[in-house]
XYZ file of C-alpha atoms in Angstrom:
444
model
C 83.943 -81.230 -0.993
C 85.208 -81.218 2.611
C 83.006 -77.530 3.277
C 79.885 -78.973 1.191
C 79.944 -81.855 4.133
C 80.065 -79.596 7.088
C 77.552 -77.750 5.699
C 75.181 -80.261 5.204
C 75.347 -82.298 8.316
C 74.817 -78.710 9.802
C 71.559 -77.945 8.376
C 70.715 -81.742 9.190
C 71.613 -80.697 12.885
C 69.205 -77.354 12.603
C 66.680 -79.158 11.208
C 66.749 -82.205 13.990
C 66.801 -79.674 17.017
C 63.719 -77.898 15.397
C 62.158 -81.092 15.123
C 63.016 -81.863 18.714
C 61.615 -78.344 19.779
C 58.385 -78.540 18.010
C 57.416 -82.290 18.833
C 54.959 -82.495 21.347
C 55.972 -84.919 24.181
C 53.197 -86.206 27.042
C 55.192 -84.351 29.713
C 54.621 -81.049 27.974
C 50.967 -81.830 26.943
C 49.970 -82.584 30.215
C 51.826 -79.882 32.047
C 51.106 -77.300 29.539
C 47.250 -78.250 29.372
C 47.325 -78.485 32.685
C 48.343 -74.372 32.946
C 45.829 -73.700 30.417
C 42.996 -75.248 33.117
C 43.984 -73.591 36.050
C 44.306 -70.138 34.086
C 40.243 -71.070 32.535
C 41.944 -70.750 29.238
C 39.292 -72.867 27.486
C 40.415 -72.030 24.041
C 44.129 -73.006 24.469
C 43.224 -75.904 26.113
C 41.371 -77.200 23.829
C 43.638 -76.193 20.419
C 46.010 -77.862 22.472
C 44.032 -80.976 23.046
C 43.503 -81.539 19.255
C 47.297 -80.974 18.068
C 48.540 -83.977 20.936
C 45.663 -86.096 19.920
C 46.978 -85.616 16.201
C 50.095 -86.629 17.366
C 48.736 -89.684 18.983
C 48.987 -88.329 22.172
C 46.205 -88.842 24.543
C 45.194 -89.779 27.872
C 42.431 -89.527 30.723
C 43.676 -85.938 32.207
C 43.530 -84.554 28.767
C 39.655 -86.087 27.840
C 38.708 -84.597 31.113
C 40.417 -81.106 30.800
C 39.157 -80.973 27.220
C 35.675 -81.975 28.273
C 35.827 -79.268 30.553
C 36.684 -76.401 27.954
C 34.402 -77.977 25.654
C 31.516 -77.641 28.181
C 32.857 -74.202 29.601
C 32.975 -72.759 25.669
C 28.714 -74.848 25.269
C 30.372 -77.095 22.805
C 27.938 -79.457 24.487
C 28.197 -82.743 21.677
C 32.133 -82.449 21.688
C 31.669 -82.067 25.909
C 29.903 -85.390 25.539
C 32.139 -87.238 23.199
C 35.357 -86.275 25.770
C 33.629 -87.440 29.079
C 32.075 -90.621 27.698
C 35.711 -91.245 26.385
C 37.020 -90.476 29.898
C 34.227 -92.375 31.609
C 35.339 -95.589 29.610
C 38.554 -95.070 31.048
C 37.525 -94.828 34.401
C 34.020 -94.940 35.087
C 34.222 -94.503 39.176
C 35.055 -90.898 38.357
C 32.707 -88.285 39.977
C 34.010 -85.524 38.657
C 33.003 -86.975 35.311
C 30.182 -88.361 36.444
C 28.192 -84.932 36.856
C 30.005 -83.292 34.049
C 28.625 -85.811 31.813
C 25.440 -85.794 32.921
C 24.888 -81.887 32.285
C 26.827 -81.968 29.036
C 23.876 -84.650 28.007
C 20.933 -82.452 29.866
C 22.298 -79.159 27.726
C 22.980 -80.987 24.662
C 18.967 -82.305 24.473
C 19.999 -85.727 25.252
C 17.490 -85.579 28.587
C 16.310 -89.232 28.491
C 20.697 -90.321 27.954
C 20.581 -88.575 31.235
C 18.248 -90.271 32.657
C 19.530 -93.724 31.230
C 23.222 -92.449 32.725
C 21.561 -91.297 35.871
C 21.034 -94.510 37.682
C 24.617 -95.083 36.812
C 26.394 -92.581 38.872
C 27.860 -92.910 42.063
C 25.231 -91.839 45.160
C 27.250 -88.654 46.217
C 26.530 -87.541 42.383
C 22.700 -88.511 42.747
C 22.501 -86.797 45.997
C 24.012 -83.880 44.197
C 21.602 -84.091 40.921
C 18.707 -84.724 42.463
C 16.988 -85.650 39.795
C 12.720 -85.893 39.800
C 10.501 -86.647 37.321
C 7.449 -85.036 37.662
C 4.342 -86.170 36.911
C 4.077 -83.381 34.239
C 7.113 -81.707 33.275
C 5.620 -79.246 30.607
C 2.637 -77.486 29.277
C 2.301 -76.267 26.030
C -0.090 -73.535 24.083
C -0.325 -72.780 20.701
C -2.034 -71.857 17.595
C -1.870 -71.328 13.454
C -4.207 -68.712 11.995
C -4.396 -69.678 8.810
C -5.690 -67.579 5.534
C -6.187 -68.219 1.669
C -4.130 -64.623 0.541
C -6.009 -65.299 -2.892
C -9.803 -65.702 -1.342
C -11.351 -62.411 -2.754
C -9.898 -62.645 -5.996
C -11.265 -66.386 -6.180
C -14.725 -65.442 -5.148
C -14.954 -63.082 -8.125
C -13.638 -65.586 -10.745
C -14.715 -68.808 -12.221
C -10.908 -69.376 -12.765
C -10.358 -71.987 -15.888
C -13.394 -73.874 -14.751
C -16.063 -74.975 -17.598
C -19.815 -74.285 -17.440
C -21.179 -76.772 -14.371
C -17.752 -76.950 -13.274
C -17.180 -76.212 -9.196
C -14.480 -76.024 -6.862
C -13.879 -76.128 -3.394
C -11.039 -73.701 -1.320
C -10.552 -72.604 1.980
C -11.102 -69.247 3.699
C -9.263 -69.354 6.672
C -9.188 -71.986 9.683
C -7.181 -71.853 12.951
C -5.509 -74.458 15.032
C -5.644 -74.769 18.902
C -3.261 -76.640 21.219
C -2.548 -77.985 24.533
C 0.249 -80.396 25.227
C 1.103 -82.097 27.845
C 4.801 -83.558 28.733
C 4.782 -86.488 31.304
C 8.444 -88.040 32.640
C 6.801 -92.179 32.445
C 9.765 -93.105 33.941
C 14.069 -92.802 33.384
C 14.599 -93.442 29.893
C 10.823 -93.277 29.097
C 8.607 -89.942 28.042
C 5.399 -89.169 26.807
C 4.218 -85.885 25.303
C 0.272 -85.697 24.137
C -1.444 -83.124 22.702
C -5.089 -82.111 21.317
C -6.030 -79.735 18.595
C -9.609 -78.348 18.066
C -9.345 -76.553 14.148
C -12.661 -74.769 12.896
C -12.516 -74.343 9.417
C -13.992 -71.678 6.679
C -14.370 -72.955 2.899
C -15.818 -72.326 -0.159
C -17.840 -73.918 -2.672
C -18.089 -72.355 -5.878
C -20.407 -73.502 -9.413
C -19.739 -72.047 -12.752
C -23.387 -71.155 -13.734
C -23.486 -69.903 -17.721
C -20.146 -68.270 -16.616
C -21.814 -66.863 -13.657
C -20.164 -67.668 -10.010
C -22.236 -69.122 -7.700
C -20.790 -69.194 -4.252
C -21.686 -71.015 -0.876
C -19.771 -70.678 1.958
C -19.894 -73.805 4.502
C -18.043 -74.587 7.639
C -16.317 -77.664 9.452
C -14.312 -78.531 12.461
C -11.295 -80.970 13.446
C -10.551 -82.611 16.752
C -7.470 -84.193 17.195
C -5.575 -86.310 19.625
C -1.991 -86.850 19.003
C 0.752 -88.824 21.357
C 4.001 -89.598 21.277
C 5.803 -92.316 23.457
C 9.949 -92.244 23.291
C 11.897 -95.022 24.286
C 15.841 -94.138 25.026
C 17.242 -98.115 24.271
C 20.765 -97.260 25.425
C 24.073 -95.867 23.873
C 21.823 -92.816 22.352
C 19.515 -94.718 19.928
C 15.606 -93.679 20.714
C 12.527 -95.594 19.514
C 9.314 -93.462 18.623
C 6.109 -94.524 18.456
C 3.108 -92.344 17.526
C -0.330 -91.808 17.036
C -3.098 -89.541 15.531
C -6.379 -90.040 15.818
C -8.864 -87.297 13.708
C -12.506 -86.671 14.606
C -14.243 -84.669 12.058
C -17.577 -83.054 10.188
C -18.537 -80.569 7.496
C -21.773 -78.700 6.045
C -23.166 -81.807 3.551
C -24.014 -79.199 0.957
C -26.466 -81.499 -0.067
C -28.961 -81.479 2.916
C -29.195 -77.555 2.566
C -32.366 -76.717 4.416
C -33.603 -72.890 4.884
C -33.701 -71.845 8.511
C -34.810 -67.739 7.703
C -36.349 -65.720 5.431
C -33.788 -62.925 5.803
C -35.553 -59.418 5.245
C -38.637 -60.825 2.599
C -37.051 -60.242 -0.450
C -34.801 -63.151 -0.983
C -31.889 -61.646 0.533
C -30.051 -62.902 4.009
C -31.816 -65.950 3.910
C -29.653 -68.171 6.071
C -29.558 -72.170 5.708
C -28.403 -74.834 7.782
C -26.898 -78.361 6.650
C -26.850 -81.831 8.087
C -22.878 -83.044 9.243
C -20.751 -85.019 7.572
C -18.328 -86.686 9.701
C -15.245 -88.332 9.881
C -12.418 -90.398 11.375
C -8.658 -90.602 10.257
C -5.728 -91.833 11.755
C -2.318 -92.165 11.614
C 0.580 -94.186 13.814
C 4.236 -95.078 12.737
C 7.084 -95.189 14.420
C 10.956 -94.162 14.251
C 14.159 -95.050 15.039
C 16.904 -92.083 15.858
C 20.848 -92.652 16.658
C 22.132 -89.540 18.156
C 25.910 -89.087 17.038
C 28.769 -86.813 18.501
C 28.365 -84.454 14.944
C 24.912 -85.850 13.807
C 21.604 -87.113 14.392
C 20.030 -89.795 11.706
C 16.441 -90.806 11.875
C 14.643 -93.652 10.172
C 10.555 -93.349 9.898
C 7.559 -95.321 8.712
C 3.932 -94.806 9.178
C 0.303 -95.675 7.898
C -2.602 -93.626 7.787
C -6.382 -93.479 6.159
C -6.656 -89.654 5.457
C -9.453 -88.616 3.588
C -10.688 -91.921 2.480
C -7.266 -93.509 1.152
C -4.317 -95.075 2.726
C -0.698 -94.023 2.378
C 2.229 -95.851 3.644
C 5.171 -93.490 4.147
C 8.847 -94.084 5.371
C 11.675 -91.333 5.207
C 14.584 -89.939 6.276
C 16.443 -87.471 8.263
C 19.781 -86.009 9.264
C 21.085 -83.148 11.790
C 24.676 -82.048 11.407
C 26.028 -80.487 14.419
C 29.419 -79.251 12.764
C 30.184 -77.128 15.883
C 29.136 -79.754 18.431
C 27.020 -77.719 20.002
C 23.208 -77.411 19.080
C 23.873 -73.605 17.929
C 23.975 -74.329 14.542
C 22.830 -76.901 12.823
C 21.649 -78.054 9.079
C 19.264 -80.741 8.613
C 17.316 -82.265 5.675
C 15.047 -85.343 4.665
C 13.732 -87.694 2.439
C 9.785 -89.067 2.604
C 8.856 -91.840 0.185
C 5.100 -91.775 0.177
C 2.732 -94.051 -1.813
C -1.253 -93.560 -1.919
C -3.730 -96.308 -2.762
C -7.488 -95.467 -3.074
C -9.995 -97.146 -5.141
C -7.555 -99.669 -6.798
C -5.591 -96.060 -7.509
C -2.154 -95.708 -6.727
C 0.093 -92.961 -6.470
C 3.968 -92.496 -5.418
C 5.757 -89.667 -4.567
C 8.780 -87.700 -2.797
C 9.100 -84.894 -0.614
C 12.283 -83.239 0.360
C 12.679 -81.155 3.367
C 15.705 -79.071 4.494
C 16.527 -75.963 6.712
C 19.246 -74.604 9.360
C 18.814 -73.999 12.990
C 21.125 -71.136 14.780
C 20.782 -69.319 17.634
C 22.473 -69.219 21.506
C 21.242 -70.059 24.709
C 18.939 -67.311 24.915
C 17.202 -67.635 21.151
C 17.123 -69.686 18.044
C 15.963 -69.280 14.765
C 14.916 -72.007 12.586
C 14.484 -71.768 8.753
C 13.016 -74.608 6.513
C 11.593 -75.580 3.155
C 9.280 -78.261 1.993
C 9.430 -79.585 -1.405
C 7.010 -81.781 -3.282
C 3.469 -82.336 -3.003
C 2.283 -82.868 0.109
C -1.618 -84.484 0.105
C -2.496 -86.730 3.215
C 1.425 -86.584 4.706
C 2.894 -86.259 7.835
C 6.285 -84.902 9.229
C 8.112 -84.634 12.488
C 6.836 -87.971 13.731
C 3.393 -87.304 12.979
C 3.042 -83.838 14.878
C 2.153 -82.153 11.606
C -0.420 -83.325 9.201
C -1.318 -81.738 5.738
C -4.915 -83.316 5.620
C -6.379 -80.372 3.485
C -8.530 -81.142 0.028
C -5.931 -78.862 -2.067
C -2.070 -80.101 -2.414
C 0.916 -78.324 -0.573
C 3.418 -78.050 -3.638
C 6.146 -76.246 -1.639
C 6.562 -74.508 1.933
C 8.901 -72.209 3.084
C 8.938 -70.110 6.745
C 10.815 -69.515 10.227
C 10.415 -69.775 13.515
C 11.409 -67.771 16.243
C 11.952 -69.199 19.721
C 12.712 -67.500 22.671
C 14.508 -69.615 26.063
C 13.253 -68.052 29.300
C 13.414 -69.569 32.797
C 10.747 -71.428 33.022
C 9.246 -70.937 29.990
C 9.635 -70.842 25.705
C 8.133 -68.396 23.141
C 7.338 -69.696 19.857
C 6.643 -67.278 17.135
C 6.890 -68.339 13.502
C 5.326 -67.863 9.758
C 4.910 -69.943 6.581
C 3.955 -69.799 3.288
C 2.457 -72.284 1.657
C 1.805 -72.448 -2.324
C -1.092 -74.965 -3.017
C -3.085 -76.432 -5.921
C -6.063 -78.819 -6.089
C -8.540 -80.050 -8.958
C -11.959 -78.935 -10.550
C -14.687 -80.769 -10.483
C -16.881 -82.039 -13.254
C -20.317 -81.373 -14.437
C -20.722 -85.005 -13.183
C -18.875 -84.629 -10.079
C -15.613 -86.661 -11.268
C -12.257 -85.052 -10.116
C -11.392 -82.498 -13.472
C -7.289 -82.650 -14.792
C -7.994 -78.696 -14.578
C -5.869 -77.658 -11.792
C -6.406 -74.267 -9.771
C -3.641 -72.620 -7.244
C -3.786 -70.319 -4.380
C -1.491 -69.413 -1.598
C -1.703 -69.770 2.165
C -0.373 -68.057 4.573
C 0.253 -68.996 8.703
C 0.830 -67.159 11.016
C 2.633 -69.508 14.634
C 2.745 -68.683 18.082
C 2.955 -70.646 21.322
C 4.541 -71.050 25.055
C 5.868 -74.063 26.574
C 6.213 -73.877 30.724
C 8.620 -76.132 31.698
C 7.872 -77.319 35.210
């Protein structure tokens, strides 16, 4: 019994001096982190970081040396989260002061910046310098745009009934130029205007014959977007569309050439139709350390009916860095026209990766998409025919002064006959689109 005793209260003493060995203590946290900074070990520094603050050991030298790595390494979100932790503990710190003002510039919080900005001490202003330019970027861009199934349609009467017609598109195109404008700290402004010509169809079902008249139409549109940063990373949106535009009244066809005397290459002209839509919502965003939750609404009158839509969205930035991140959404839209009412959903999703130098974005939308808008009202899917489901990728490229947008997406669609007595047909057709991106942004 006497040996069983000794033995036991030795292992107990093993065991305690292990214990003792292994437990982290502030002296050797802070000295050992402290090594790890001086040698620009990031990666020690911070593994070692997260095993004291496990242990409930923390303090200001360790948020700032871990900021540090965290920044060094272009964990930008986790940089953030350490020096606004270290800035609560002593906000007179310059050092911290410009650190967190980059990690929030790199991490896409520019208007925090700008908000934290007038905060810092003057030696750290003098050292920023930061100006806001009248204009701080320029944008290009364009979508060509093609129906992959045009031929085949033009050469088929598809399900369609004698006197039965439908409309599709050929191809259109969209041209941009944005503007970016700095109002003021904490304020920004980014407009844009599109001009879109357009290529369609119109096709009768004659006896079984097809009948086919090609007509033409245009789009102008403004759009602007006005963000508010309201403090302690929460942004307020508020946007606007406005839509200015015509197409060949098929009705008002009047003949403007005889072509070559036989009936053939006549040409014809039509009166305009024209139009004006409009949308304007607004959103709320609260930027998180690890995520980024949005909360939209919005009203519009596209094509002759109004739709209310609210939605929405989350970024995860499991990294926290902007290198790779998932994101998704929810839109709740309901339609009203003509004492007609319609609800639906549409789900979007997608992951963003890439470095400094590149990212890639892939995305899919899901559910039909008639008169709806995404990404605070940037893009709108005004066409006749239904978007059922979307899927592409874009490509951007980060140069000094400048960013190269290339991209493509596919786009299945559907849309309705039309009667003998010009009433919308439950006959459905489908056809695919396909667009091609590309753009630059200078950044001034």
């Amino acid at each position: 019994m006497g040996k069983n005793r000794i033995i036991v209260l030795l292992l107990l003493l093993v065991i305690t001096v292990h214990a003792q060995e292994t437990q982290l203590s502030f002296k050797q946290v802070d000295s050992t982190s402290y090594s790890f900074y001086l040698k620009q070990d990031w990666k020690s520094v911070i593994d070692l970081g997260k095993k004291s603050q496990q242990a409930g050991i923390d303090f200001y030298y360790l948020k700032v040396r871990m900021g540090v790595a965290y920044f060094k390494v272009e964990k930008m979100l986790s940089a953030v989260k350490m020096f606004e932790e270290a800035y609560a503990v002593n906000p007179s710190d310059i050092f911290v002061q410009e650190y967190l003002y980059w990690a929030y510039v790199y991490s896409g919080l520019n208007l925090e910046s700008q908000l934290f900005y007038q905060k810092m001490a003057q030696t750290v202003k003098d050292s920023v310098k930061l100006k806001l330019p009248v204009v701080s970027a320029i944008d290009v861009g364009f979508v060509a745009t093609n129906n992959s199934d045009y031929d085949d349609m033009l050469t088929s009467v598809g399900y369609s009934d004698d006197g039965e017609s439908r409309y599709f598109p050929d191809k259109y195109q969209l041209y941009t130029l944005g503007l970016n404008h700095p109002l003021s700290k904490g304020i920004n402004l980014y407009h844009r205007v599109t001009y879109m010509p357009i290529e369609s169809n119109y096709q009768l079902n004659s006896a079984g014959e097809v009948e086919n008249t090609s007509y033409e139409g245009e789009e102008i549109r403004y759009y602007a977007d006005a963000t508010f940063a309201l403090g302690n990373k929460w942004y307020l949106d508020m946007y606007l569309d406005l839509i200015f535009g015509s197409y060949d009244d098929l009705t008002t066809q009047t003949t403007v050439g005889n072509g070559n005397g036989n009936g053939s290459g006549v040409r014809y002209k039509y009166d305009e139709e024209n139009y004006t839509d409009y949308v304007f919502g607004a959103s709320i965003t609260k930027a998180m350390y690890f995520t980024r939750n949005t909360v939209n609404v919005s009203y519009s009158n596209l094509n002759d009916a109004d739709q209310f839509q609210v939605g929405y969205t989350i970024s995860i930035y499991p990294l926290g860095s902007t290198y790779f991140v998932p994101f998704a959404s929810v839109q709740y839209q309901n339609e009203s026209k003509n004492s007609n009412s319609d609800s639906r959903f549409i789900f979007s999703g997608g992951i963003s990766a890439g470095t400094k130098d590149f990212n890639i974005t892939g995305f899919g939308n899901f559910g039909d998409m008639h008169n709806f808008n995404s990404n605070n009202g940037s893009l709108i899917y005004n066409q006749s025919a239904t978007t059922t489901n979307e899927y592409g990728a874009i490509l951007q490229v980060y140069l000094k002064k400048a960013i190269i947008k290339v991209g493509y997406s596919y786009m299945e669609m559907e849309d309705n006959y039309v009667t003998a007595d010009y009433l919308i047909s439950t006959k459905k057709y489908k056809f695919n689109q396909n667009n091609i991106i590309g753009g630059i942004t200078w950044r001034l």
